[in-house]
Amino acid sequence: MKDTFRKPIKLGVTGGIGSGKTTICRIFTVMGIPVFSADIVASLVMESDQELRENLNQLAGKDLYQGGALDRQELAKIIFSDREMLLRVNSLVHPVVFSHYLEWAGRQETPYSVMEAAILFESGASELVDMILTVVTPVQERIGRIVKGKKLTEEQVMERIKNQIDDESRIKRSDFVVYNSENDMVIPVILEIHEKLVKLYNSTF
Ligand code: ATP
């Protein structure tokens, strides 16, 4: 946890692919806590931010927006076959997302707000938040969930896992860890974290 922070507290929620970040964030939403999804906003700004569109085209060396919208399959082909390219695309997209996030977080009036980000640490977004919650689920269970949802094949999930840091590294840098295997009771754990954050907010100001 950072030594100093301004209110409201900014909580980052992260975890490996398929760990259940979005599911956990829904519980925060139900409790009235605003949630900013870095992944959704990244996806939106790649469509709406003209300067970013131009920078992405320049990097790819071709028009990625031939049909008007971003050709995501083409982008995925480029970034998942070339790690250097992935880093360069990220370095174009992340600053745009961060500026939207900071502007959004500054407008929130609840004791804390949440940013959900799959690559919170890898992107540097961890520097923008005051506290961090990591969602942990065993890799095999995560693969099973994603494959079952027919989002990706097992090989594609493994490829993405390789591009992310592991749970041990995430846990070391987190203030809260939520275990989200099928039989874990997550709601009481989230409620406890919620109460802690509200208390911290009330005691700090
Ligand atoms: P991604 O990295 O793809 O964004 P995520 O970490 O946000 O994934 P979710 O989308 O919340 O993960 O969950 C992935 C899938 O696993 C969803 O189908 C969700 O319904 C399911 N799931 C989440 N938590 C549990 C759980 N505790 N038990 C069983 N299934 C779960």
PDB file of C-alpha atoms and ligand atoms in Angstrom:
ATOM      1  CA  MET A   1       0.000   0.000   0.000  1.00  0.00           C
ATOM      2  CA  LYS A   2       1.241   3.484  -0.787  1.00  0.00           C
ATOM      3  CA  ASP A   3       2.090   5.661   2.253  1.00  0.00           C
ATOM      4  CA  THR A   4       0.029   8.574   1.056  1.00  0.00           C
ATOM      5  CA  PHE A   5      -3.085   8.677  -1.024  1.00  0.00           C
ATOM      6  CA  ARG A   6      -5.830  11.083  -1.819  1.00  0.00           C
ATOM      7  CA  LYS A   7      -9.441  10.238  -1.358  1.00  0.00           C
ATOM      8  CA  PRO A   8     -11.283   8.333  -2.617  1.00  0.00           C
ATOM      9  CA  ILE A   9      -8.999   5.314  -2.320  1.00  0.00           C
ATOM     10  CA  LYS A  10      -8.106   3.827  -5.691  1.00  0.00           C
ATOM     11  CA  LEU A  11      -8.183   0.023  -5.626  1.00  0.00           C
ATOM     12  CA  GLY A  12      -6.677  -1.964  -8.491  1.00  0.00           C
ATOM     13  CA  VAL A  13      -8.094  -5.437  -9.173  1.00  0.00           C
ATOM     14  CA  THR A  14      -5.987  -7.854 -11.178  1.00  0.00           C
ATOM     15  CA  GLY A  15      -5.431 -11.567 -11.738  1.00  0.00           C
ATOM     16  CA  GLY A  16      -4.523 -13.995 -14.493  1.00  0.00           C
ATOM     17  CA  ILE A  17      -6.703 -14.622 -17.519  1.00  0.00           C
ATOM     18  CA  GLY A  18      -9.915 -16.404 -16.441  1.00  0.00           C
ATOM     19  CA  SER A  19      -9.200 -15.938 -12.717  1.00  0.00           C
ATOM     20  CA  GLY A  20     -12.526 -14.175 -12.226  1.00  0.00           C
ATOM     21  CA  LYS A  21     -11.648 -10.465 -12.114  1.00  0.00           C
ATOM     22  CA  THR A  22     -14.812  -9.373 -13.865  1.00  0.00           C
ATOM     23  CA  THR A  23     -16.922 -11.658 -11.671  1.00  0.00           C
ATOM     24  CA  ILE A  24     -15.357 -10.226  -8.497  1.00  0.00           C
ATOM     25  CA  CYS A  25     -15.780  -6.681  -9.787  1.00  0.00           C
ATOM     26  CA  ARG A  26     -19.494  -7.318 -10.266  1.00  0.00           C
ATOM     27  CA  ILE A  27     -19.739  -7.789  -6.494  1.00  0.00           C
ATOM     28  CA  PHE A  28     -18.174  -4.346  -5.986  1.00  0.00           C
ATOM     29  CA  THR A  29     -20.632  -2.889  -8.489  1.00  0.00           C
ATOM     30  CA  VAL A  30     -23.569  -4.437  -6.629  1.00  0.00           C
ATOM     31  CA  MET A  31     -22.306  -2.728  -3.451  1.00  0.00           C
ATOM     32  CA  GLY A  32     -22.396   0.637  -5.229  1.00  0.00           C
ATOM     33  CA  ILE A  33     -18.661   0.883  -5.871  1.00  0.00           C
ATOM     34  CA  PRO A  34     -17.762   2.286  -9.298  1.00  0.00           C
ATOM     35  CA  VAL A  35     -15.600   0.034 -11.466  1.00  0.00           C
ATOM     36  CA  PHE A  36     -13.397   1.161 -14.365  1.00  0.00           C
ATOM     37  CA  SER A  37     -12.453  -1.651 -16.719  1.00  0.00           C
ATOM     38  CA  ALA A  38      -9.043  -0.876 -18.227  1.00  0.00           C
ATOM     39  CA  ASP A  39      -9.508  -3.671 -20.759  1.00  0.00           C
ATOM     40  CA  ILE A  40     -12.859  -2.340 -21.987  1.00  0.00           C
ATOM     41  CA  VAL A  41     -11.587   1.234 -22.137  1.00  0.00           C
ATOM     42  CA  ALA A  42      -8.459   0.072 -24.019  1.00  0.00           C
ATOM     43  CA  SER A  43     -10.727  -1.579 -26.513  1.00  0.00           C
ATOM     44  CA  LEU A  44     -12.893   1.552 -26.842  1.00  0.00           C
ATOM     45  CA  VAL A  45     -10.059   4.056 -27.253  1.00  0.00           C
ATOM     46  CA  MET A  46      -8.529   1.943 -30.007  1.00  0.00           C
ATOM     47  CA  GLU A  47     -11.705   2.755 -31.941  1.00  0.00           C
ATOM     48  CA  SER A  48     -12.395   6.298 -30.836  1.00  0.00           C
ATOM     49  CA  ASP A  49      -9.039   8.025 -30.359  1.00  0.00           C
ATOM     50  CA  GLN A  50      -7.933   9.326 -33.747  1.00  0.00           C
ATOM     51  CA  GLU A  51      -4.314   9.921 -32.787  1.00  0.00           C
ATOM     52  CA  LEU A  52      -4.066   6.407 -31.355  1.00  0.00           C
ATOM     53  CA  ARG A  53      -5.578   4.941 -34.538  1.00  0.00           C
ATOM     54  CA  GLU A  54      -2.966   6.711 -36.615  1.00  0.00           C
ATOM     55  CA  ASN A  55      -0.139   5.571 -34.330  1.00  0.00           C
ATOM     56  CA  LEU A  56      -1.329   1.960 -34.461  1.00  0.00           C
ATOM     57  CA  ASN A  57      -1.506   2.048 -38.267  1.00  0.00           C
ATOM     58  CA  GLN A  58       1.972   3.508 -38.436  1.00  0.00           C
ATOM     59  CA  LEU A  59       3.336   0.799 -36.152  1.00  0.00           C
ATOM     60  CA  ALA A  60       1.605  -1.991 -38.091  1.00  0.00           C
ATOM     61  CA  GLY A  61       2.700  -0.512 -41.403  1.00  0.00           C
ATOM     62  CA  LYS A  62      -0.833  -0.943 -42.764  1.00  0.00           C
ATOM     63  CA  ASP A  63      -4.390   0.301 -42.323  1.00  0.00           C
ATOM     64  CA  LEU A  64      -5.865  -1.709 -39.455  1.00  0.00           C
ATOM     65  CA  TYR A  65      -9.219   0.073 -39.858  1.00  0.00           C
ATOM     66  CA  GLN A  66     -10.129  -0.784 -43.439  1.00  0.00           C
ATOM     67  CA  GLY A  67     -13.761  -1.570 -42.655  1.00  0.00           C
ATOM     68  CA  GLY A  68     -14.042   1.502 -40.380  1.00  0.00           C
ATOM     69  CA  ALA A  69     -13.546  -0.516 -37.176  1.00  0.00           C
ATOM     70  CA  LEU A  70     -10.293  -2.004 -35.883  1.00  0.00           C
ATOM     71  CA  ASP A  71      -9.493  -5.375 -37.454  1.00  0.00           C
ATOM     72  CA  ARG A  72      -8.847  -7.150 -34.147  1.00  0.00           C
ATOM     73  CA  GLN A  73      -7.840 -10.425 -35.733  1.00  0.00           C
ATOM     74  CA  GLU A  74      -5.154  -8.656 -37.704  1.00  0.00           C
ATOM     75  CA  LEU A  75      -3.935  -6.855 -34.593  1.00  0.00           C
ATOM     76  CA  ALA A  76      -3.908 -10.115 -32.592  1.00  0.00           C
ATOM     77  CA  LYS A  77      -1.869 -11.763 -35.368  1.00  0.00           C
ATOM     78  CA  ILE A  78       0.689  -8.993 -35.148  1.00  0.00           C
ATOM     79  CA  ILE A  79       1.017  -8.785 -31.382  1.00  0.00           C
ATOM     80  CA  PHE A  80       0.849 -12.423 -30.368  1.00  0.00           C
ATOM     81  CA  SER A  81       3.501 -13.532 -32.833  1.00  0.00           C
ATOM     82  CA  ASP A  82       5.946 -10.792 -31.904  1.00  0.00           C
ATOM     83  CA  ARG A  83       6.581  -9.885 -28.279  1.00  0.00           C
ATOM     84  CA  GLU A  84       8.357  -6.653 -29.191  1.00  0.00           C
ATOM     85  CA  MET A  85       5.277  -5.588 -31.167  1.00  0.00           C
ATOM     86  CA  LEU A  86       3.010  -6.391 -28.213  1.00  0.00           C
ATOM     87  CA  LEU A  87       5.106  -4.105 -26.009  1.00  0.00           C
ATOM     88  CA  ARG A  88       5.025  -1.337 -28.594  1.00  0.00           C
ATOM     89  CA  VAL A  89       1.252  -1.539 -29.058  1.00  0.00           C
ATOM     90  CA  ASN A  90       0.865  -1.478 -25.289  1.00  0.00           C
ATOM     91  CA  SER A  91       3.097   1.561 -24.997  1.00  0.00           C
ATOM     92  CA  LEU A  92       0.759   3.403 -27.377  1.00  0.00           C
ATOM     93  CA  VAL A  93      -2.504   2.264 -25.791  1.00  0.00           C
ATOM     94  CA  HIS A  94      -1.689   2.384 -22.067  1.00  0.00           C
ATOM     95  CA  PRO A  95      -1.024   6.131 -21.696  1.00  0.00           C
ATOM     96  CA  VAL A  96      -4.383   6.889 -23.338  1.00  0.00           C
ATOM     97  CA  VAL A  97      -6.172   4.477 -20.975  1.00  0.00           C
ATOM     98  CA  PHE A  98      -4.318   5.878 -17.956  1.00  0.00           C
ATOM     99  CA  SER A  99      -5.366   9.420 -18.701  1.00  0.00           C
ATOM    100  CA  HIS A 100      -9.024   8.339 -19.041  1.00  0.00           C
ATOM    101  CA  TYR A 101      -8.691   6.403 -15.772  1.00  0.00           C
ATOM    102  CA  LEU A 102      -7.212   9.285 -13.767  1.00  0.00           C
ATOM    103  CA  GLU A 103      -9.846  11.668 -15.044  1.00  0.00           C
ATOM    104  CA  TRP A 104     -12.580   9.119 -14.171  1.00  0.00           C
ATOM    105  CA  ALA A 105     -11.126   8.301 -10.722  1.00  0.00           C
ATOM    106  CA  GLY A 106     -10.953  12.007  -9.892  1.00  0.00           C
ATOM    107  CA  ARG A 107     -14.713  12.291 -10.414  1.00  0.00           C
ATOM    108  CA  GLN A 108     -15.726   9.426  -8.070  1.00  0.00           C
ATOM    109  CA  GLU A 109     -17.281  10.261  -4.711  1.00  0.00           C
ATOM    110  CA  THR A 110     -17.539   6.855  -3.021  1.00  0.00           C
ATOM    111  CA  PRO A 111     -14.973   5.943  -0.291  1.00  0.00           C
ATOM    112  CA  TYR A 112     -13.077   3.966  -2.909  1.00  0.00           C
ATOM    113  CA  SER A 113     -13.256   3.118  -6.578  1.00  0.00           C
ATOM    114  CA  VAL A 114     -11.991   0.110  -8.496  1.00  0.00           C
ATOM    115  CA  MET A 115      -9.899  -0.275 -11.628  1.00  0.00           C
ATOM    116  CA  GLU A 116      -9.989  -3.764 -13.121  1.00  0.00           C
ATOM    117  CA  ALA A 117      -6.913  -4.508 -15.222  1.00  0.00           C
ATOM    118  CA  ALA A 118      -5.637  -7.865 -16.458  1.00  0.00           C
ATOM    119  CA  ILE A 119      -2.085  -6.549 -16.740  1.00  0.00           C
ATOM    120  CA  LEU A 120      -2.102  -4.075 -13.854  1.00  0.00           C
ATOM    121  CA  PHE A 121       1.566  -4.677 -12.976  1.00  0.00           C
ATOM    122  CA  GLU A 122       2.895  -5.293 -16.482  1.00  0.00           C
ATOM    123  CA  SER A 123       1.334  -2.060 -17.791  1.00  0.00           C
ATOM    124  CA  GLY A 124       2.477   0.133 -14.910  1.00  0.00           C
ATOM    125  CA  ALA A 125      -1.159   0.866 -13.934  1.00  0.00           C
ATOM    126  CA  SER A 126      -0.245  -0.424 -10.456  1.00  0.00           C
ATOM    127  CA  GLU A 127       1.550   2.902  -9.961  1.00  0.00           C
ATOM    128  CA  LEU A 128      -1.724   4.789 -10.376  1.00  0.00           C
ATOM    129  CA  VAL A 129      -3.650   2.999  -7.615  1.00  0.00           C
ATOM    130  CA  ASP A 130      -3.324   3.105  -3.826  1.00  0.00           C
ATOM    131  CA  MET A 131      -4.055  -0.530  -3.051  1.00  0.00           C
ATOM    132  CA  ILE A 132      -4.157  -3.770  -5.003  1.00  0.00           C
ATOM    133  CA  LEU A 133      -6.360  -6.861  -4.913  1.00  0.00           C
ATOM    134  CA  THR A 134      -5.300  -9.992  -6.776  1.00  0.00           C
ATOM    135  CA  VAL A 135      -7.755 -12.710  -7.760  1.00  0.00           C
ATOM    136  CA  VAL A 136      -6.158 -16.164  -7.646  1.00  0.00           C
ATOM    137  CA  THR A 137      -7.431 -19.349  -9.305  1.00  0.00           C
ATOM    138  CA  PRO A 138      -5.289 -22.369 -10.281  1.00  0.00           C
ATOM    139  CA  VAL A 139      -4.135 -22.289 -13.907  1.00  0.00           C
ATOM    140  CA  GLN A 140      -5.916 -25.515 -14.920  1.00  0.00           C
ATOM    141  CA  GLU A 141      -9.245 -24.190 -13.637  1.00  0.00           C
ATOM    142  CA  ARG A 142      -8.705 -20.893 -15.472  1.00  0.00           C
ATOM    143  CA  ILE A 143      -7.974 -22.681 -18.743  1.00  0.00           C
ATOM    144  CA  GLY A 144     -11.098 -24.820 -18.244  1.00  0.00           C
ATOM    145  CA  ARG A 145     -13.275 -21.721 -17.745  1.00  0.00           C
ATOM    146  CA  ILE A 146     -12.027 -19.888 -20.815  1.00  0.00           C
ATOM    147  CA  VAL A 147     -12.155 -22.933 -23.068  1.00  0.00           C
ATOM    148  CA  LYS A 148     -15.636 -23.777 -21.774  1.00  0.00           C
ATOM    149  CA  GLY A 149     -16.774 -20.231 -22.564  1.00  0.00           C
ATOM    150  CA  LYS A 150     -15.403 -20.944 -26.077  1.00  0.00           C
ATOM    151  CA  LYS A 151     -13.467 -17.710 -25.956  1.00  0.00           C
ATOM    152  CA  LEU A 152     -10.080 -19.243 -26.781  1.00  0.00           C
ATOM    153  CA  THR A 153      -8.410 -22.622 -27.278  1.00  0.00           C
ATOM    154  CA  GLU A 154      -6.187 -24.113 -24.580  1.00  0.00           C
ATOM    155  CA  GLU A 155      -3.098 -23.169 -26.645  1.00  0.00           C
ATOM    156  CA  GLN A 156      -4.261 -19.560 -26.967  1.00  0.00           C
ATOM    157  CA  VAL A 157      -4.869 -19.331 -23.199  1.00  0.00           C
ATOM    158  CA  MET A 158      -1.376 -20.721 -22.528  1.00  0.00           C
ATOM    159  CA  GLU A 159       0.097 -18.155 -24.935  1.00  0.00           C
ATOM    160  CA  ARG A 160      -1.562 -15.340 -22.989  1.00  0.00           C
ATOM    161  CA  ILE A 161      -0.517 -16.770 -19.650  1.00  0.00           C
ATOM    162  CA  LYS A 162       3.085 -16.737 -20.894  1.00  0.00           C
ATOM    163  CA  ASN A 163       2.762 -13.004 -21.569  1.00  0.00           C
ATOM    164  CA  GLN A 164       1.528 -12.287 -18.030  1.00  0.00           C
ATOM    165  CA  ILE A 165       3.395 -12.392 -14.715  1.00  0.00           C
ATOM    166  CA  ASP A 166       2.598 -15.315 -12.378  1.00  0.00           C
ATOM    167  CA  ASP A 167       0.388 -15.410  -9.276  1.00  0.00           C
ATOM    168  CA  GLU A 168       3.307 -15.505  -6.867  1.00  0.00           C
ATOM    169  CA  SER A 169       4.629 -12.187  -8.218  1.00  0.00           C
ATOM    170  CA  ARG A 170       1.150 -10.656  -8.133  1.00  0.00           C
ATOM    171  CA  ILE A 171       0.491 -11.817  -4.566  1.00  0.00           C
ATOM    172  CA  LYS A 172       3.786 -10.350  -3.299  1.00  0.00           C
ATOM    173  CA  ARG A 173       2.757  -6.918  -4.525  1.00  0.00           C
ATOM    174  CA  SER A 174      -0.877  -7.037  -3.364  1.00  0.00           C
ATOM    175  CA  ASP A 175      -2.710  -5.764  -0.298  1.00  0.00           C
ATOM    176  CA  PHE A 176      -5.553  -8.273  -0.700  1.00  0.00           C
ATOM    177  CA  VAL A 177      -5.737 -11.750  -2.226  1.00  0.00           C
ATOM    178  CA  VAL A 178      -9.067 -13.333  -3.124  1.00  0.00           C
ATOM    179  CA  TYR A 179      -9.071 -17.055  -3.909  1.00  0.00           C
ATOM    180  CA  ASN A 180     -11.728 -17.772  -6.501  1.00  0.00           C
ATOM    181  CA  SER A 181     -11.796 -21.512  -7.120  1.00  0.00           C
ATOM    182  CA  GLU A 182     -15.186 -23.061  -7.693  1.00  0.00           C
ATOM    183  CA  ASN A 183     -15.686 -23.921  -4.012  1.00  0.00           C
ATOM    184  CA  ASP A 184     -14.317 -20.709  -2.497  1.00  0.00           C
ATOM    185  CA  MET A 185     -16.803 -18.402  -0.783  1.00  0.00           C
ATOM    186  CA  VAL A 186     -15.878 -15.053  -2.266  1.00  0.00           C
ATOM    187  CA  ILE A 187     -18.743 -12.798  -1.195  1.00  0.00           C
ATOM    188  CA  PRO A 188     -17.843 -12.732   2.549  1.00  0.00           C
ATOM    189  CA  VAL A 189     -14.209 -12.040   1.618  1.00  0.00           C
ATOM    190  CA  ILE A 190     -15.163  -9.116  -0.621  1.00  0.00           C
ATOM    191  CA  LEU A 191     -17.502  -7.765   2.056  1.00  0.00           C
ATOM    192  CA  GLU A 192     -14.659  -7.828   4.555  1.00  0.00           C
ATOM    193  CA  ILE A 193     -12.366  -5.962   2.135  1.00  0.00           C
ATOM    194  CA  HIS A 194     -15.142  -3.456   1.469  1.00  0.00           C
ATOM    195  CA  GLU A 195     -15.557  -2.803   5.196  1.00  0.00           C
ATOM    196  CA  LYS A 196     -11.797  -2.401   5.657  1.00  0.00           C
ATOM    197  CA  LEU A 197     -11.581   0.135   2.845  1.00  0.00           C
ATOM    198  CA  VAL A 198     -14.553   2.138   4.073  1.00  0.00           C
ATOM    199  CA  LYS A 199     -13.070   2.153   7.584  1.00  0.00           C
ATOM    200  CA  LEU A 200      -9.674   3.205   6.242  1.00  0.00           C
ATOM    201  CA  TYR A 201     -11.278   6.010   4.282  1.00  0.00           C
ATOM    202  CA  ASN A 202     -13.221   7.210   7.315  1.00  0.00           C
ATOM    203  CA  SER A 203     -10.195   7.048   9.617  1.00  0.00           C
ATOM    204  CA  THR A 204      -7.872   8.856   7.215  1.00  0.00           C
ATOM    205  CA  PHE A 205      -9.958  11.939   6.569  1.00  0.00           C
TER     206      PHE A 205
HETATM  207  P1  ATP B   1     -10.423 -12.381 -18.466  1.00  0.00           P
HETATM  208  O1  ATP B   1      -8.996 -12.391 -18.076  1.00  0.00           O
HETATM  209  O2  ATP B   1     -10.700 -13.246 -19.654  1.00  0.00           O
HETATM  210  O3  ATP B   1     -11.006 -11.005 -18.575  1.00  0.00           O
HETATM  211  P2  ATP B   1     -11.576 -12.656 -15.844  1.00  0.00           P
HETATM  212  O4  ATP B   1     -10.417 -12.839 -14.932  1.00  0.00           O
HETATM  213  O5  ATP B   1     -12.227 -11.318 -15.854  1.00  0.00           O
HETATM  214  O6  ATP B   1     -11.214 -13.136 -17.300  1.00  0.00           O
HETATM  215  P3  ATP B   1     -14.206 -13.731 -15.539  1.00  0.00           P
HETATM  216  O7  ATP B   1     -14.612 -13.234 -16.896  1.00  0.00           O
HETATM  217  O8  ATP B   1     -14.766 -13.061 -14.345  1.00  0.00           O
HETATM  218  O9  ATP B   1     -12.613 -13.780 -15.453  1.00  0.00           O
HETATM  219  O10 ATP B   1     -14.506 -15.297 -15.393  1.00  0.00           O
HETATM  220  C1  ATP B   1     -14.121 -16.212 -16.425  1.00  0.00           C
HETATM  221  C2  ATP B   1     -15.172 -17.307 -16.490  1.00  0.00           C
HETATM  222  O11 ATP B   1     -15.124 -18.058 -15.282  1.00  0.00           O
HETATM  223  C3  ATP B   1     -16.590 -16.760 -16.606  1.00  0.00           C
HETATM  224  O12 ATP B   1     -17.309 -17.620 -17.435  1.00  0.00           O
HETATM  225  C4  ATP B   1     -17.124 -16.836 -15.174  1.00  0.00           C
HETATM  226  O13 ATP B   1     -18.503 -17.002 -15.142  1.00  0.00           O
HETATM  227  C5  ATP B   1     -16.392 -18.054 -14.633  1.00  0.00           C
HETATM  228  N1  ATP B   1     -16.154 -17.980 -13.172  1.00  0.00           N
HETATM  229  C6  ATP B   1     -15.669 -16.920 -12.485  1.00  0.00           C
HETATM  230  N2  ATP B   1     -15.572 -17.196 -11.173  1.00  0.00           N
HETATM  231  C7  ATP B   1     -16.008 -18.474 -11.023  1.00  0.00           C
HETATM  232  C8  ATP B   1     -16.144 -19.363  -9.904  1.00  0.00           C
HETATM  233  N3  ATP B   1     -15.817 -18.999  -8.663  1.00  0.00           N
HETATM  234  N4  ATP B   1     -16.627 -20.593 -10.124  1.00  0.00           N
HETATM  235  C9  ATP B   1     -16.947 -21.001 -11.375  1.00  0.00           C
HETATM  236  N5  ATP B   1     -16.843 -20.225 -12.476  1.00  0.00           N
HETATM  237  C10 ATP B   1     -16.382 -18.984 -12.311  1.00  0.00           C
END
